[in-house]
Every structure is written in structure tokens, then in C-alpha cells.
CSV table of C-alpha atoms in Angstrom, one decimal:
chain,number,residue,atom,x,y,z
U,167,MET,CA,83.9,149.9,104.8
U,168,ILE,CA,80.8,147.9,105.6
U,169,ILE,CA,82.7,144.6,105.8
U,170,GLN,CA,85.2,145.9,108.2
U,171,SER,CA,82.7,147.5,110.6
U,172,ASN,CA,80.4,144.4,110.7
U,173,PHE,CA,82.7,141.5,110.0
U,174,LEU,CA,81.1,138.8,112.1
U,175,LEU,CA,77.4,139.4,111.8
U,176,GLY,CA,77.0,141.6,108.7
U,177,VAL,CA,74.4,144.4,108.2
U,178,GLY,CA,71.5,142.1,107.2
U,179,LEU,CA,69.9,140.9,104.0
U,180,GLY,CA,69.1,143.7,101.6
U,181,GLN,CA,70.9,146.3,103.7
U,182,TYR,CA,74.1,146.8,101.5
U,183,VAL,CA,72.8,149.7,99.5
U,184,PRO,CA,71.2,151.7,102.4
U,185,ASN,CA,74.5,151.4,104.3
U,186,LEU,CA,76.6,153.0,101.6
U,187,SER,CA,77.8,156.5,102.2
U,188,GLU,CA,75.5,159.3,101.0
U,189,ASN,CA,77.8,161.2,98.7
U,190,ARG,CA,77.5,158.8,95.7
U,191,GLU,CA,76.1,159.2,92.2
U,192,PHE,CA,72.8,157.4,91.4
U,193,TRP,CA,74.4,154.6,89.4
U,194,GLN,CA,76.8,153.8,92.2
U,195,TYR,CA,74.0,152.5,94.4
U,196,GLU,CA,73.8,149.3,92.5
U,197,PRO,CA,74.9,146.1,94.5
U,198,VAL,CA,78.4,145.0,94.1
U,199,HIS,CA,79.5,142.8,91.2
U,200,ASN,CA,81.4,140.5,93.6
U,201,ILE,CA,78.9,138.1,95.1
U,202,LEU,CA,81.3,137.0,97.9
U,203,GLY,CA,81.7,140.6,98.9
U,204,LEU,CA,78.0,141.2,98.9
U,205,LEU,CA,77.4,138.1,101.0
U,206,LEU,CA,80.1,139.0,103.4
U,207,SER,CA,78.8,142.5,103.9
U,208,GLU,CA,75.1,141.4,104.3
U,209,LEU,CA,75.5,138.1,106.2
U,210,GLY,CA,78.9,138.4,107.8
U,211,LEU,CA,81.4,135.6,108.3
U,212,ILE,CA,79.1,133.6,110.5
U,213,GLY,CA,76.2,133.8,108.0
U,214,VAL,CA,78.4,132.9,105.0
U,215,SER,CA,79.8,129.9,107.0
U,216,ILE,CA,76.4,128.6,107.8
U,217,LEU,CA,75.3,129.1,104.1
U,218,LEU,CA,78.3,127.1,102.9
U,219,VAL,CA,77.6,124.3,105.4
U,220,ILE,CA,74.0,124.1,104.2
U,221,ILE,CA,75.1,124.0,100.5
U,222,GLY,CA,77.8,121.4,101.4
U,223,ILE,CA,75.2,119.2,103.1
U,224,GLY,CA,72.9,119.5,100.2
U,225,CYS,CA,75.7,118.6,97.7
U,226,TYR,CA,76.8,115.6,99.9
U,227,THR,CA,73.2,114.4,100.1
U,228,LEU,CA,72.7,114.6,96.4
U,229,GLN,CA,76.0,112.9,95.6
U,230,TYR,CA,76.1,110.1,98.2
U,231,GLY,CA,72.4,109.8,99.1
U,232,TYR,CA,71.5,108.8,95.6
U,233,LYS,CA,74.2,106.1,95.5
U,234,LYS,CA,72.9,104.5,98.7
U,235,GLN,CA,69.4,104.1,97.2
U,236,ARG,CA,70.5,102.1,94.2
């Protein structure tokens, strides 16, 4: 599996489909329906962690930054 072989760093953005095995039907080359699985395979654990921190900082700023301005 892609996630098991590249757990920490992933395979890179947009590289999920090219890294699938070659003996698949055409319709099986679609990206996964599980977004977390797609992010883990492309970004790796480190990339997903950084992405979640950035989203968390943005949510914190929206929630508490607005209250401080009032």
C-alpha cells in the first residue's frame, strides 16, 4: 500500500493515482473516496499534521480574534 511504504512523508500532491499498481481497470484509477486516506497517502503524517495545525490556527483566529476586536 502507498500509505505503508511512505508513512511519514507521503508520495507528494497529485501522485496518488500514478503510484497505484498497473493491473487495474480504468475506472479504478479514480482518487479514493476517503479524504483522510488520500491526504495521508499524498502528504504523509507530517504533512497532515502541519495542515491540521494551520487549520486550527485559522479557526482559533476566527473565533477568538474577532472577540478581542469588539
